[in-house]
Structure formats: structure tokens, C-alpha cells
XYZ file of C-alpha atoms in Angstrom:
729
model
C 157.192 128.542 157.219
C 157.419 126.609 153.907
C 158.391 128.029 150.535
C 154.981 128.153 148.593
C 155.442 125.946 145.040
C 153.283 128.028 142.923
C 154.606 130.501 140.278
C 153.416 134.225 141.410
C 150.421 135.756 139.924
C 152.055 136.974 136.252
C 155.673 136.487 135.196
C 157.441 138.771 132.726
C 159.979 136.715 130.243
C 163.291 137.718 129.340
C 161.616 139.862 125.964
C 159.550 141.551 127.917
C 156.090 139.100 127.742
C 154.051 138.627 130.546
C 152.851 135.264 130.877
C 149.925 133.836 133.451
C 150.674 132.030 136.005
C 150.139 128.009 135.440
C 148.578 125.624 137.661
C 150.175 123.710 140.047
C 151.635 120.019 139.690
C 150.570 118.974 143.353
C 146.182 120.692 142.195
C 146.407 118.869 138.758
C 147.778 115.338 140.127
C 144.926 115.729 143.251
C 142.458 116.596 140.865
C 143.623 114.202 138.036
C 143.097 111.146 140.736
C 139.552 112.732 141.947
C 138.287 112.915 138.814
C 138.881 108.901 138.664
C 137.619 108.044 141.805
C 134.946 109.491 140.472
C 134.009 108.101 137.089
C 135.072 104.776 138.751
C 132.797 104.388 141.409
C 129.791 106.098 138.367
C 130.142 103.993 136.121
C 130.878 101.039 138.657
C 127.262 102.745 139.878
C 125.342 102.848 136.808
C 126.928 99.134 135.519
C 125.793 97.730 139.185
C 122.668 99.565 139.692
C 121.051 98.697 135.647
C 122.190 95.266 136.228
C 119.598 95.417 139.707
C 116.234 97.586 138.506
C 116.709 95.008 136.024
C 116.527 92.060 137.947
C 114.452 94.001 140.563
C 111.983 94.348 138.092
C 111.863 91.168 136.167
C 111.536 89.384 139.919
C 108.678 91.648 140.068
C 107.194 90.257 136.781
C 107.878 86.703 138.217
C 105.939 87.210 141.074
C 103.285 88.872 140.246
C 103.178 85.676 137.707
C 102.548 83.595 140.619
C 100.585 85.757 142.143
C 98.193 86.011 138.767
C 98.545 82.138 138.503
C 97.109 81.368 142.352
C 94.323 83.401 141.293
C 93.520 82.317 138.001
C 93.750 79.067 139.363
C 91.234 80.148 142.358
C 88.352 81.969 140.249
C 88.711 78.713 137.542
C 87.675 76.611 140.254
C 85.253 78.662 141.680
C 83.364 79.095 138.300
C 83.804 75.387 137.331
C 82.392 74.139 141.123
C 79.332 75.679 139.675
C 79.212 74.242 136.254
C 79.626 70.986 137.500
C 76.085 71.967 138.739
C 74.704 73.091 136.602
C 75.954 69.884 134.289
C 75.018 68.210 137.231
C 71.643 69.311 137.351
C 70.666 69.579 133.580
C 70.990 65.574 133.682
C 69.100 64.929 136.563
C 66.131 62.625 135.738
C 63.885 64.717 137.459
C 65.211 68.312 135.478
C 64.681 65.738 132.227
C 60.823 64.553 132.771
C 59.601 68.486 133.696
C 56.293 68.809 131.676
C 53.963 72.165 129.982
C 52.703 71.911 133.821
C 55.453 73.654 135.394
C 54.009 77.390 136.559
C 53.654 79.478 133.772
C 53.583 83.809 133.835
C 53.119 84.062 130.360
C 49.885 83.827 130.069
C 49.827 82.427 126.569
C 47.108 78.804 127.819
C 43.927 79.782 129.321
C 43.094 76.076 128.834
C 45.242 75.139 131.913
C 45.073 76.461 135.652
C 49.684 76.763 136.867
C 49.503 76.040 139.973
C 53.369 74.815 142.770
C 51.592 72.118 143.827
C 52.382 69.365 140.659
C 53.913 66.903 141.697
C 57.245 67.676 138.803
C 57.547 71.208 140.184
C 57.909 70.921 143.518
C 60.238 68.113 142.488
C 62.666 70.163 140.856
C 61.833 72.830 143.775
C 63.103 70.964 146.780
C 66.265 69.629 144.045
C 67.668 73.254 143.696
C 66.575 74.180 147.338
C 68.612 71.308 148.590
C 71.606 72.564 146.495
C 70.808 75.527 146.674
C 71.463 74.755 150.909
C 74.397 73.067 150.063
C 77.051 76.434 148.331
C 77.229 79.616 149.626
C 78.235 80.857 146.698
C 74.877 79.851 144.498
C 72.751 82.740 144.426
C 69.662 81.424 142.387
C 69.065 77.966 140.369
C 66.036 78.552 137.994
C 64.800 76.835 135.390
C 62.911 77.771 131.820
C 60.929 75.476 129.911
C 60.716 75.938 126.582
C 56.425 76.234 126.676
C 57.445 78.968 129.013
C 57.613 77.352 132.324
C 59.840 78.592 135.260
C 60.818 77.742 138.319
C 63.143 78.251 140.981
C 64.731 77.888 143.787
C 63.571 80.422 145.843
C 60.005 81.429 147.233
C 58.828 84.397 145.758
C 56.856 85.451 142.731
C 57.558 86.248 139.605
C 55.964 88.710 137.882
C 52.845 87.995 135.248
C 54.407 88.138 132.478
C 58.232 86.512 132.658
C 58.913 84.752 130.069
C 61.976 82.716 130.571
C 62.952 82.206 127.321
C 63.021 85.974 126.137
C 66.280 86.223 128.663
C 69.747 86.417 127.791
C 70.264 83.569 130.077
C 68.211 80.889 127.880
C 68.744 81.837 124.599
C 72.503 81.744 124.696
C 72.182 78.688 126.191
C 69.548 77.052 124.177
C 72.063 78.095 121.580
C 75.559 77.466 122.721
C 74.885 73.322 121.499
C 74.584 71.719 125.068
C 78.014 73.385 126.103
C 77.604 76.046 129.720
C 77.731 79.694 128.633
C 78.709 82.169 131.079
C 77.122 85.867 130.870
C 78.449 88.924 131.719
C 77.993 90.116 135.994
C 75.105 91.819 136.474
C 73.079 92.988 139.686
C 70.375 90.288 141.012
C 67.101 92.246 142.306
C 66.965 94.062 145.496
C 64.815 91.687 146.628
C 68.150 88.910 145.594
C 70.097 91.427 148.553
C 71.162 93.228 145.073
C 74.512 91.982 144.821
C 76.774 90.866 141.621
C 76.555 87.767 139.994
C 77.327 85.960 137.152
C 74.811 83.125 135.590
C 75.613 80.133 134.711
C 73.477 78.224 132.211
C 73.141 75.396 129.376
C 70.276 73.611 128.253
C 68.252 71.125 128.704
C 67.399 67.684 127.108
C 64.363 64.668 128.215
C 65.324 61.396 127.727
C 64.004 60.977 123.526
C 66.994 63.752 123.071
C 64.680 65.964 122.205
C 65.337 70.454 123.628
C 63.578 70.681 127.171
C 64.688 74.153 128.292
C 67.195 75.546 129.971
C 68.526 75.624 133.559
C 70.776 78.464 135.233
C 72.276 79.890 138.241
C 73.319 83.116 139.825
C 76.747 82.447 141.364
C 76.885 85.358 144.050
C 80.519 87.389 143.120
C 80.844 89.001 146.912
C 82.631 86.744 148.166
C 85.421 85.646 145.068
C 85.456 90.087 144.936
C 86.631 89.750 148.653
C 88.936 87.554 148.361
C 90.481 89.202 145.952
C 89.976 92.598 147.134
C 92.149 90.821 150.497
C 95.018 89.615 148.190
C 98.176 91.798 148.943
C 101.008 92.365 146.200
C 104.092 92.724 148.753
C 103.522 95.747 151.219
C 101.958 98.377 148.925
C 100.273 96.245 146.301
C 96.655 94.888 145.551
C 94.438 93.210 142.684
C 91.631 94.532 140.765
C 89.400 91.563 139.002
C 87.167 93.480 135.968
C 85.179 92.570 133.204
C 86.830 92.205 129.510
C 84.002 95.552 129.498
C 86.101 97.542 132.181
C 82.879 96.753 134.751
C 85.206 97.121 137.917
C 84.128 93.666 140.232
C 86.791 94.371 142.744
C 88.871 97.783 143.795
C 90.254 97.520 147.628
C 91.337 100.930 146.480
C 89.039 102.962 145.750
C 85.789 101.011 146.299
C 83.617 103.844 145.780
C 83.597 102.596 141.915
C 83.214 99.294 142.063
C 80.596 97.629 139.731
C 81.248 100.552 137.227
C 83.206 101.397 134.360
C 86.563 102.026 133.869
C 85.279 105.048 131.827
C 82.912 105.865 134.783
C 85.679 106.564 137.343
C 87.239 109.783 135.106
C 90.340 108.463 136.612
C 92.940 108.602 133.414
C 95.423 106.360 134.906
C 92.230 103.424 134.623
C 91.309 104.109 130.452
C 95.171 103.750 130.514
C 94.088 99.993 131.955
C 90.920 99.947 130.126
C 92.591 99.701 126.671
C 95.726 97.050 127.777
C 94.817 94.186 126.722
C 97.459 92.135 128.622
C 101.199 93.242 129.755
C 102.718 95.888 132.243
C 103.241 99.145 132.218
C 103.954 102.172 134.573
C 100.841 104.607 135.580
C 100.395 107.625 137.783
C 98.146 106.558 140.436
C 96.421 108.440 143.706
C 99.855 111.594 143.501
C 102.054 107.954 143.122
C 104.092 106.084 140.659
C 102.595 102.253 140.078
C 104.037 99.363 138.218
C 100.237 97.250 136.830
C 100.450 94.332 135.175
C 97.008 93.220 133.256
C 96.405 89.807 133.001
C 93.000 88.354 130.765
C 90.992 85.476 131.469
C 89.125 84.853 128.511
C 87.061 81.614 130.064
C 84.564 84.443 131.726
C 85.994 87.103 129.865
C 87.831 88.836 132.879
C 90.873 91.001 133.300
C 93.433 90.800 136.869
C 95.552 94.258 137.553
C 98.020 93.653 140.098
C 99.138 96.700 141.354
C 102.772 97.325 143.373
C 104.088 100.627 144.335
C 107.981 101.646 142.314
C 109.268 102.632 145.330
C 108.958 99.214 146.256
C 109.968 97.676 143.968
C 113.033 99.956 143.641
C 113.172 99.552 147.284
C 116.115 97.151 147.318
C 118.217 98.930 143.865
C 118.178 101.868 146.217
C 119.467 100.672 149.075
C 121.967 99.023 147.462
C 122.593 101.841 145.328
C 122.736 104.453 148.993
C 125.585 101.895 149.807
C 127.381 101.916 146.465
C 127.355 105.759 146.700
C 128.677 105.494 150.264
C 131.297 103.274 149.420
C 132.715 105.365 147.120
C 132.753 108.036 148.828
C 135.021 106.274 151.731
C 137.541 105.253 148.767
C 137.172 108.728 147.725
C 138.090 110.216 150.927
C 141.001 106.984 151.004
C 142.771 107.587 148.013
C 142.320 111.268 147.649
C 144.897 110.981 151.791
C 146.761 108.823 150.090
C 147.771 111.233 147.113
C 147.647 114.222 149.084
C 150.745 112.997 150.752
C 152.248 111.969 147.690
C 151.517 115.458 146.543
C 153.418 116.941 149.629
C 156.524 114.436 148.734
C 156.319 115.489 145.265
C 156.115 119.109 145.902
C 159.121 119.596 148.347
C 161.620 117.194 145.325
C 159.817 119.998 142.918
C 161.031 123.302 145.570
C 165.011 121.467 145.421
C 165.320 121.724 141.782
C 163.567 124.504 141.390
C 166.671 125.985 143.827
C 169.189 124.092 141.533
C 167.779 125.596 137.973
C 167.781 129.041 139.644
C 171.293 129.170 140.538
C 171.939 127.650 137.181
C 169.091 130.136 135.049
C 171.748 132.930 136.509
C 174.370 131.337 135.877
C 175.957 129.498 138.611
C 177.467 126.403 137.741
C 178.950 125.524 141.323
C 175.415 123.709 144.098
C 175.012 120.222 142.817
C 171.396 118.136 144.314
C 172.173 116.019 147.686
C 171.881 112.552 146.476
C 169.873 110.242 149.734
C 168.780 107.455 147.979
C 169.351 104.359 145.495
C 166.160 105.045 143.733
C 164.013 106.793 140.861
C 164.252 110.287 141.737
C 168.182 109.232 143.520
C 169.234 108.355 139.809
C 166.950 111.620 137.963
C 169.429 113.874 141.051
C 172.665 112.216 140.462
C 172.041 112.602 136.806
C 170.811 116.359 137.338
C 174.614 116.368 138.689
C 176.305 114.547 135.877
C 174.718 117.344 133.653
C 175.545 120.222 135.802
C 178.810 118.242 135.752
C 179.472 118.626 132.205
C 178.019 122.049 131.992
C 180.705 123.158 134.032
C 183.173 121.759 131.480
C 181.243 123.411 128.222
C 181.309 126.187 129.561
C 185.175 125.989 130.602
C 186.078 125.104 127.152
C 183.914 127.783 125.532
C 185.657 130.872 127.130
C 188.976 129.571 125.621
C 187.903 128.349 122.335
C 185.726 131.980 122.135
C 188.932 133.611 122.012
C 190.646 131.402 119.437
C 187.223 132.332 117.715
C 187.488 135.926 117.397
C 191.092 136.358 116.590
C 189.763 134.072 113.299
C 186.902 135.872 112.193
C 188.229 138.942 112.181
C 190.836 137.491 109.444
C 187.878 135.786 107.244
C 186.213 138.897 107.750
C 189.173 140.735 105.067
C 189.331 137.844 103.429
C 185.612 137.891 101.887
C 186.019 141.345 101.106
C 188.345 140.984 98.743
C 186.636 137.731 97.155
C 183.286 140.309 97.010
C 185.073 142.062 94.418
C 186.560 139.312 92.633
C 183.064 137.232 92.088
C 181.490 140.807 90.915
C 183.733 141.123 88.088
C 183.200 137.536 86.708
C 179.140 138.071 86.975
C 179.894 141.409 84.403
C 181.746 138.786 82.225
C 178.606 136.613 82.373
C 176.226 139.132 81.152
C 177.868 139.511 78.371
C 178.303 136.274 77.273
C 174.786 136.158 78.205
C 173.540 138.780 75.626
C 174.515 137.500 71.981
C 173.925 133.907 73.044
C 170.396 134.971 73.518
C 170.521 137.007 70.221
C 171.176 134.003 68.764
C 168.636 131.981 70.094
C 166.672 134.545 68.845
C 167.756 133.822 65.431
C 167.501 130.087 65.064
C 164.125 130.122 67.004
C 163.000 131.934 63.598
C 164.771 129.761 61.548
C 162.676 127.066 63.242
C 159.336 128.387 62.700
C 159.715 129.896 58.806
C 161.024 125.790 57.889
C 157.459 124.479 60.218
C 155.809 126.144 58.596
C 157.381 125.552 54.978
C 157.018 122.114 56.285
C 153.029 122.694 57.851
C 152.643 123.666 53.448
C 153.954 121.191 51.960
C 151.851 119.074 54.349
C 148.705 120.068 53.430
C 150.130 120.795 49.744
C 150.694 116.475 49.816
C 147.000 115.926 52.387
C 145.077 118.073 49.278
C 147.336 115.700 45.872
C 146.079 112.879 48.057
C 142.588 113.339 48.574
C 142.648 114.483 44.231
C 144.059 110.885 44.253
C 141.035 109.401 45.521
C 138.809 111.391 44.268
C 139.760 110.697 40.923
C 139.877 106.919 41.500
C 136.535 107.369 42.020
C 135.707 109.163 40.008
C 137.152 106.610 37.650
C 135.276 103.866 39.644
C 131.822 105.634 39.008
C 132.446 106.465 35.979
C 133.562 102.916 35.068
C 130.433 101.466 37.062
C 128.492 104.323 35.004
C 129.972 102.582 31.238
C 128.683 99.270 32.262
C 125.861 99.948 33.429
C 125.156 102.058 29.814
C 125.984 98.527 28.549
C 124.121 96.894 30.516
C 120.843 99.118 30.088
C 121.129 99.081 26.162
C 120.919 94.942 26.414
C 117.903 95.535 28.772
C 116.350 98.236 26.527
C 117.457 95.504 23.025
C 115.729 92.722 25.101
C 112.576 94.843 25.929
C 112.314 96.676 22.491
C 111.762 92.599 21.809
C 109.492 91.642 24.065
C 107.684 95.385 22.481
C 107.612 93.652 19.537
C 105.772 90.526 20.459
C 103.769 93.003 22.939
C 103.461 94.702 19.759
C 102.245 91.693 17.194
C 100.297 89.596 20.028
C 98.354 92.860 20.412
C 97.011 92.926 16.370
C 96.462 89.322 17.285
C 94.430 90.178 19.594
C 91.992 93.028 17.858
C 91.582 90.679 15.140
C 90.397 87.775 17.322
C 87.967 90.888 19.539
C 86.585 91.817 16.021
C 85.553 88.290 15.126
C 84.331 87.166 18.368
C 81.939 90.807 18.216
C 80.388 89.642 14.840
C 79.761 85.527 16.390
C 78.223 87.458 19.256
C 75.837 89.402 16.543
C 75.279 86.200 14.782
C 74.232 84.773 18.587
C 72.109 87.345 18.924
C 70.123 87.785 15.643
C 69.706 83.576 16.019
C 68.569 84.337 19.690
C 65.548 86.393 17.908
C 64.797 84.216 15.890
C 64.378 81.690 18.844
C 62.167 84.449 20.134
C 60.043 84.217 17.957
C 59.373 80.541 17.791
C 59.067 80.413 21.044
C 55.782 82.884 20.580
C 54.653 80.357 17.684
C 54.898 78.146 20.317
C 53.117 80.296 23.302
C 50.501 80.518 20.356
C 49.541 77.120 19.669
C 49.611 75.521 23.087
C 47.079 78.711 23.674
C 44.519 77.662 19.807
C 45.428 73.788 21.560
C 44.005 74.299 24.560
C 41.120 76.104 23.221
C 39.862 72.712 20.629
C 40.690 70.739 24.076
C 37.731 72.565 26.063
C 35.916 72.395 22.969
C 36.063 69.059 22.318
C 35.266 68.540 26.354
C 32.353 70.157 26.117
C 31.359 68.702 23.086
C 31.886 65.713 25.120
C 30.003 66.584 27.768
C 27.255 67.176 25.276
C 26.917 63.653 23.587
C 27.130 61.599 27.698
C 27.889 58.637 28.155
C 29.022 57.932 24.745
C 31.349 61.373 25.054
C 33.133 60.356 27.909
C 35.907 58.824 26.406
C 36.624 61.773 24.116
C 36.009 64.287 27.123
C 38.975 62.205 29.066
C 41.453 62.192 25.597
C 40.123 65.858 25.677
C 41.591 67.134 28.435
C 44.493 65.576 27.576
C 44.911 67.072 25.218
C 44.031 71.103 27.304
C 47.053 69.457 29.636
C 49.771 69.367 27.300
C 48.906 72.489 25.535
C 48.829 74.309 29.084
C 52.572 72.447 29.735
C 53.474 73.295 26.096
C 52.218 77.115 26.640
C 53.764 77.117 30.262
C 57.486 75.463 28.567
C 57.062 78.410 25.819
C 56.764 80.973 28.521
C 60.110 79.206 30.277
C 61.720 79.299 26.987
C 60.672 82.887 25.940
C 62.470 83.925 29.792
C 65.071 82.288 28.830
C 65.533 83.015 25.617
C 65.303 87.081 26.664
C 68.173 86.213 29.318
C 70.252 85.227 26.628
C 69.620 87.912 24.568
C 70.521 90.422 26.893
C 73.848 88.957 27.774
C 74.462 88.294 24.842
C 73.722 91.446 24.499
C 76.320 92.191 26.810
C 78.843 90.187 26.050
C 78.470 92.393 22.328
C 79.435 96.072 24.379
C 81.981 93.910 26.553
C 83.591 92.650 22.977
C 84.032 96.560 22.139
C 84.929 97.877 23.998
C 88.259 95.017 24.363
C 88.159 94.957 20.960
C 89.127 99.521 21.285
C 90.970 98.458 24.322
C 93.150 96.528 22.016
C 93.327 98.845 19.178
C 94.543 101.634 21.438
C 97.147 98.914 23.186
C 98.460 98.319 19.723
C 98.699 102.162 19.381
C 100.567 102.851 22.703
C 102.942 99.273 22.082
C 104.003 100.868 18.720
C 104.661 104.390 20.555
C 106.916 102.259 23.060
C 108.847 100.415 20.399
C 109.681 103.919 18.549
C 110.666 105.587 22.064
C 112.317 102.960 23.069
C 114.665 103.583 19.793
C 115.476 106.274 20.409
C 116.049 105.520 23.767
C 118.671 103.443 23.294
C 120.804 105.536 19.979
C 121.270 108.059 22.888
C 122.436 105.224 25.338
C 125.731 103.839 23.036
C 126.156 107.639 22.161
C 126.392 107.924 26.329
C 128.026 104.710 26.324
C 131.154 106.198 23.815
C 131.625 109.069 26.189
C 131.970 107.506 28.988
C 134.761 105.385 27.278
C 136.669 108.581 25.692
C 136.325 110.461 30.004
C 137.446 107.247 31.204
C 140.489 107.233 29.442
C 140.971 111.529 30.677
C 140.736 110.342 34.134
C 143.443 107.800 33.441
C 145.373 109.977 32.410
C 144.590 112.237 34.813
C 145.314 109.701 37.553
C 148.964 108.715 35.741
C 149.757 113.116 35.933
C 148.625 113.315 39.768
C 150.375 110.099 40.980
C 153.768 111.683 39.646
C 152.798 114.768 41.807
C 152.063 113.249 44.360
C 155.734 111.236 44.653
C 156.673 115.127 43.838
C 155.539 116.339 46.287
C 156.063 113.502 49.092
C 159.992 113.855 47.479
C 159.865 118.147 49.044
C 158.068 116.842 52.579
C 160.433 115.073 53.846
C 163.242 116.924 52.029
C 161.700 119.677 54.267
C 161.027 117.177 57.191
C 165.024 116.260 56.960
C 165.370 120.277 57.285
C 163.344 121.048 59.622
C 164.571 118.463 62.217
C 168.366 119.761 61.679
C 166.745 123.007 62.552
C 165.253 121.865 65.683
C 168.372 120.476 67.269
C 169.924 123.610 65.731
C 167.611 125.543 68.233
C 167.850 122.676 71.261
C 171.868 122.876 70.944
C 170.996 126.591 71.075
C 168.550 126.727 73.606
C 170.898 124.707 76.232
C 173.849 126.645 75.224
C 171.201 129.724 76.535
C 170.091 127.929 79.258
C 173.665 126.845 80.410
C 173.831 131.355 79.772
C 171.625 131.622 82.527
C 172.572 128.869 84.222
C 175.930 130.638 84.730
C 174.980 133.669 85.243
C 172.261 133.570 87.460
C 175.373 131.233 89.045
C 177.234 133.852 89.028
C 174.681 136.383 91.289
C 174.300 134.245 93.329
C 177.688 133.340 93.862
C 177.714 137.180 94.436
C 174.782 136.952 96.590
C 176.236 134.140 98.723
C 178.893 136.319 98.354
C 177.785 139.140 100.228
C 176.267 136.843 102.613
C 178.629 134.963 103.898
C 180.524 138.623 104.177
C 177.788 139.618 106.173
C 177.688 136.193 108.145
C 181.423 137.089 108.689
C 180.657 140.342 109.955
C 177.995 139.048 111.901
C 179.836 135.922 113.420
C 182.189 137.995 114.337
C 180.372 139.523 116.571
C 178.879 136.741 118.190
C 181.918 135.403 118.290
C 182.403 138.957 120.996
C 179.494 138.428 122.711
C 179.709 134.490 122.685
C 183.122 136.095 124.709
C 181.040 138.423 126.988
C 178.127 135.926 127.731
C 180.311 133.157 128.949
C 182.489 135.265 131.094
C 179.115 135.636 132.840
C 178.884 131.747 134.566
C 180.254 130.837 137.734
C 182.919 128.083 137.241
């Protein structure tokens, strides 16, 4: 019976710790191969499956597009046939010659007795019946005129009051400008079968081009719906036909819902289809998943929905996926078997290695591996044998050297004890020197600090003196400017004084002129009063002249014919008197206004004279003040000169102090630099002594550690000698 390669459940290490059992290399190899194969198969299945899925969907979309193209062609052909028929009938001479004799159900014309025996109606009816019999899909052909007449291919009578002009097909065709219109699907009357129909209609014009009426054609959709229902998409697919408003025209799977709207069915999937204009989607219908593709028929406002089960679309995908899984399982079994065989051989190889390494671990270096093949495994065994042989030689040498090292260790231990005592004495001497160096360093440090304080104070003194010098210079500049400004102000005051004197003289002249002007204005006012009296006299003379002219006119009237000439002269005199009186009044008014203006001028002149007197007095006072200010400014100019001389003397003394302070500061800085150098030398000396003391301590510690290591080395050599003696060589 072969031994198992796996380790026991638990193992104890040399230090007593418990180590859990690890998984064997065979199991790990098989597990890695299994995971690799499964991953490869899964990735291949996923990639290929996804490509197949997309290809199946694309093939179905292409197939449904072809099916829709065929359906669209059939429906368009069906509708176009009806359109062509309507257009042909609308252009037929028999139809274009329709008149008011067509039977009218509206009852609007009481003066006409309508019958169905009129030649025009008989010809049109025969034409409609003949066309209706030629095409099975034609349900009815009919015509309505602008007078309300109506004729149909059916023989049934319409109800009295029927007016074709009110019907939707008539209104739509009349408004279509000669185009053929298509009405929504509706259910024909039960008398005609009650089947779904769609109406095609077109406007008719008479031979003169005037609007005559509209012709219509009802297409029976029963056969079309049957053909659509018979279409098969693959094995499970089918076709649904509906209007854009959701009315189902053909649904072979749900015939009960035909001619109902999608919303009326209460089927959620149909509600989704109702919302779709075009496109495709997956829906749940009748407990199955279907793919639906919706296409629009814009000419008739219909939609076509093509259904097919999802399982049918993906049947090829499922088959190929199943085959790939089987191939993957076969590959897994094959590679797993090969891996298991390889793992068995590898297990035997590791078992042999385990035995050899076990002997090596126990100290037996006499065993060797048998090399059977010159391959990778054989070369590994040869190298392992070489390593064991080298270890054998090394252990033999170690045994000899261990004995020699044991003797040397004893001698080294005694020498290190003597060295430790000498090093201890050196350390104590170094500590004494270190304490003295530290005392000297402290004194030098205090001296440096004192010198730095002195230098700092000298520096602040120099800064203060420099600031004082700057302030004195600034004060000197300011006082100089002030003195210059004082001189300028004095000159300005002199000029102002001259100007004030000039103004003073001009003011005196203005005062005298204002007084003279007032006297002249008073004289003008007195003369104006005389003119006013003269104007009054002129008015009185004019009044008296007017009275005399009136008396002369009266006397001339009494004289008769002999006094006419005198009467004319009297009338002219009267007119002159009236004009003189009027001019006198105007002159009086002007003189009165002039008198008022002169009175205002007199008052203004009096005020101006008073103002000139006030200005004269103020100018006199200003002149006196200017003299006082000028005297003060001259005194200030003299004082400024004295202050400027004093500041110059202060500035000279400050400059001398500044120079002396700068020399003191420079000397202090030199002393500080020398003391700083001394402090640095002292600090370096102290650091050196610290390093020497630290080095002595470290040497003491190192010697002690070396002594301890020597003792440990001696013990280790003894242990090594004991352990080496355990090997079997």
C-alpha cells in the first residue's frame, strides 16, 4: 500500500507551536487546472453566445423587414387598385354628365318629382354595377352631387332625408382638391354584410371644370384581413394589422378582439404596442415572451405588428450554446484526466524527496537520490545529491573548526576582562576634563550674550540718531519752505494792498458817479412831469376842437346846400381833433410808464449809491487789515530765519554724534565677532569633549558587550561542537 503525501492534520514545530495541515500540491494543481478550464470554456461560451445572440436578433429583424415589405406591397397594391378605379370613374363622361335629375332623398326640391328611371341615373348605375361585379373587394360604388342627388351600385333604397353632402367621405373629398382620400375603417350596414370597409373618394368636375360632386368606393377589408392573418413569421410568428388609432383590423391569435381598439382589450402588452409608432420591443403576451416589430403604413394611417416567440429567435443560440457546453465538459474531463496522471507522477517524485529531506533533517547525510533520467527532474536530483555531498564535507570541516574555536574563545574571554578594566579608568578621566570644558563654555556664552546686548543698544542708539537726523533735515526743509512761502505771501499781500487801493479809488469814483446819475434821473423825472401836463393840455385842446367841429357841422346842416363845403371841413377838423385826442392819450400813457421807469431807476441808483458807499467802507477796512497782516508776515519771516539757523547748528551736532555712534557700533560688532568666534571654539571644544566622553562610554559599553559576546561565543562554540557531533557522516 502506497504512503500518502499529505501531512498529518496538525504538526508541532520545534518551539511547540501547532501548524495546521496544508493542502497537497496535487490537489492545488488539479484545482488550478479545473478553474482554468472552466474559465476558458465560460469566456468562450459568453463571447460566442453573445455574438450568436446579436446575429439571431439581426437575422430576425432583417426577416421581419422583408415580410413587412411584402405586406406593404400587397396593401398598397390593394389600395392603389381602388384609387385607380375611383379616378377612372371620376373621369368617365357618363359620371361627369350627372345633373339634377339624380334621385334626391333630401326633400329640398318640392318642385321636382324624382324617380330612378332617368336616363342619366340609369347609365351611371349600370356603370357602377358593372365595375362592382368585376372586383370582389368592391363593396359599393356610389356618387353624391352638389344638389344632394345620390346614386349607388346597390339596389337598396336609402332613407328619406339622406344627404350625401353631410357625409364625412363627401366633405373630405370635396376639400382634397381632386386628390383621392382614404377614410378610417368603419363597419358597413348589416344589410350589406356588416363587414369592415374603408372608403376611397374623389371630387368630380363637369365638362366645364365646375365642381359636380364626389364619387366614393367602399373596399371590403375581409379578404385583406384574412390574407394578413394567414401570414406566418417562422414557426410561431404571426402578423397583426391595426389603424393608427389602435383599431385592430386583423389578429389571428385573438380574433375576439378584431374591430376593437387596443385599449379596449385590457391586455398590458397591447397598451405597449399602442404607444409604439415604429420600432421593436420584447413583451409578455399569453404567458410567453414575444418580440414585436411595429411598422407604419403612412398612406392609409395603418400599422403592422409582426410577432415571434423569443424562444424561436434564440433556438439556434440555445442549440449552439448547449453544444459548446458539452464540448467544454469533454475538454474538462480530458485535461483533468491528463492532469491527474501528471499529478500522480509528481506525487511519487515528491514522496522520494520527502524521505531524503527527512533524513537530512534528522542529521543523516549518507543517503543519496537515484538518478534514472537525464531530464529536468534528473538534473534536480543530481544537484540535490551534490548539495548533500557538499553539506557532508562542510559538516566534517565544522567539527574540526569547532574544536579550534573553543580553545580560542577561552583565551579571548580572559583578554577582554583586562581590556574592560583599562577602558573604565580612561572614561573617568575624560569625565573630569568634560566638566571643566563645560564651565568654560558657560562663561564664554554669558560674555557673548553681554556683548550682543551692548551691540543691540548701540544699534538702537545709532538708529535713533539717524531718525533724529532725518527729522531735523525734514524740519529744516519744512521751515525753509515755510520761510519761502512767507516771503511769497508778503509779496502777494503787497500786491493785494496795491489792488485794494486801486479798488478803493475806483469805488470812490463809482460812488460819485452813482450820485451824479441819481441827480440826472431826478431831473428827467421832473421834465417827464412837465411833459405829462403838456399831454393833458393837448387832450383838452383836442376835446374843445372836437366840440367846435360838431357845432360847425350843426350850423352847416342848418345852412343847407350852401353849408355843405363847410360841413366837410368841419368833419375833417373833427377827425383831426379825435386823432389828436387819441395821440395825446397814448403820449400820456407812455410818459406815465416812463415816469414809473425813471422812478425805479432812481430807487436802483439810490441803492447802487448806498452799495458803493458800503463797498468803499469795506475796502478801506480791508486795506487796514492787509497792512496789519503784512507786518505780521514780515516778523514771521525774521523768526523763520532764526529758527533755520538754529536747526542747522543742531543738524551739525547730530551729524558728529552719528559718526561717533557709528564708530562705537563698529567696534562693538568687532568685539562681538571675536567673542562669537571664541564661543564657537569653546563650543567645539565642549562638543569634542562630549564626543570623547560619549566615545569613552560607548567604548566601555562596547568592551562590556564584547566581553559578553565572548562569553556567549564560547558557549555557542561549545553548543556548535555538540550539535555537529550529532551529524552522521
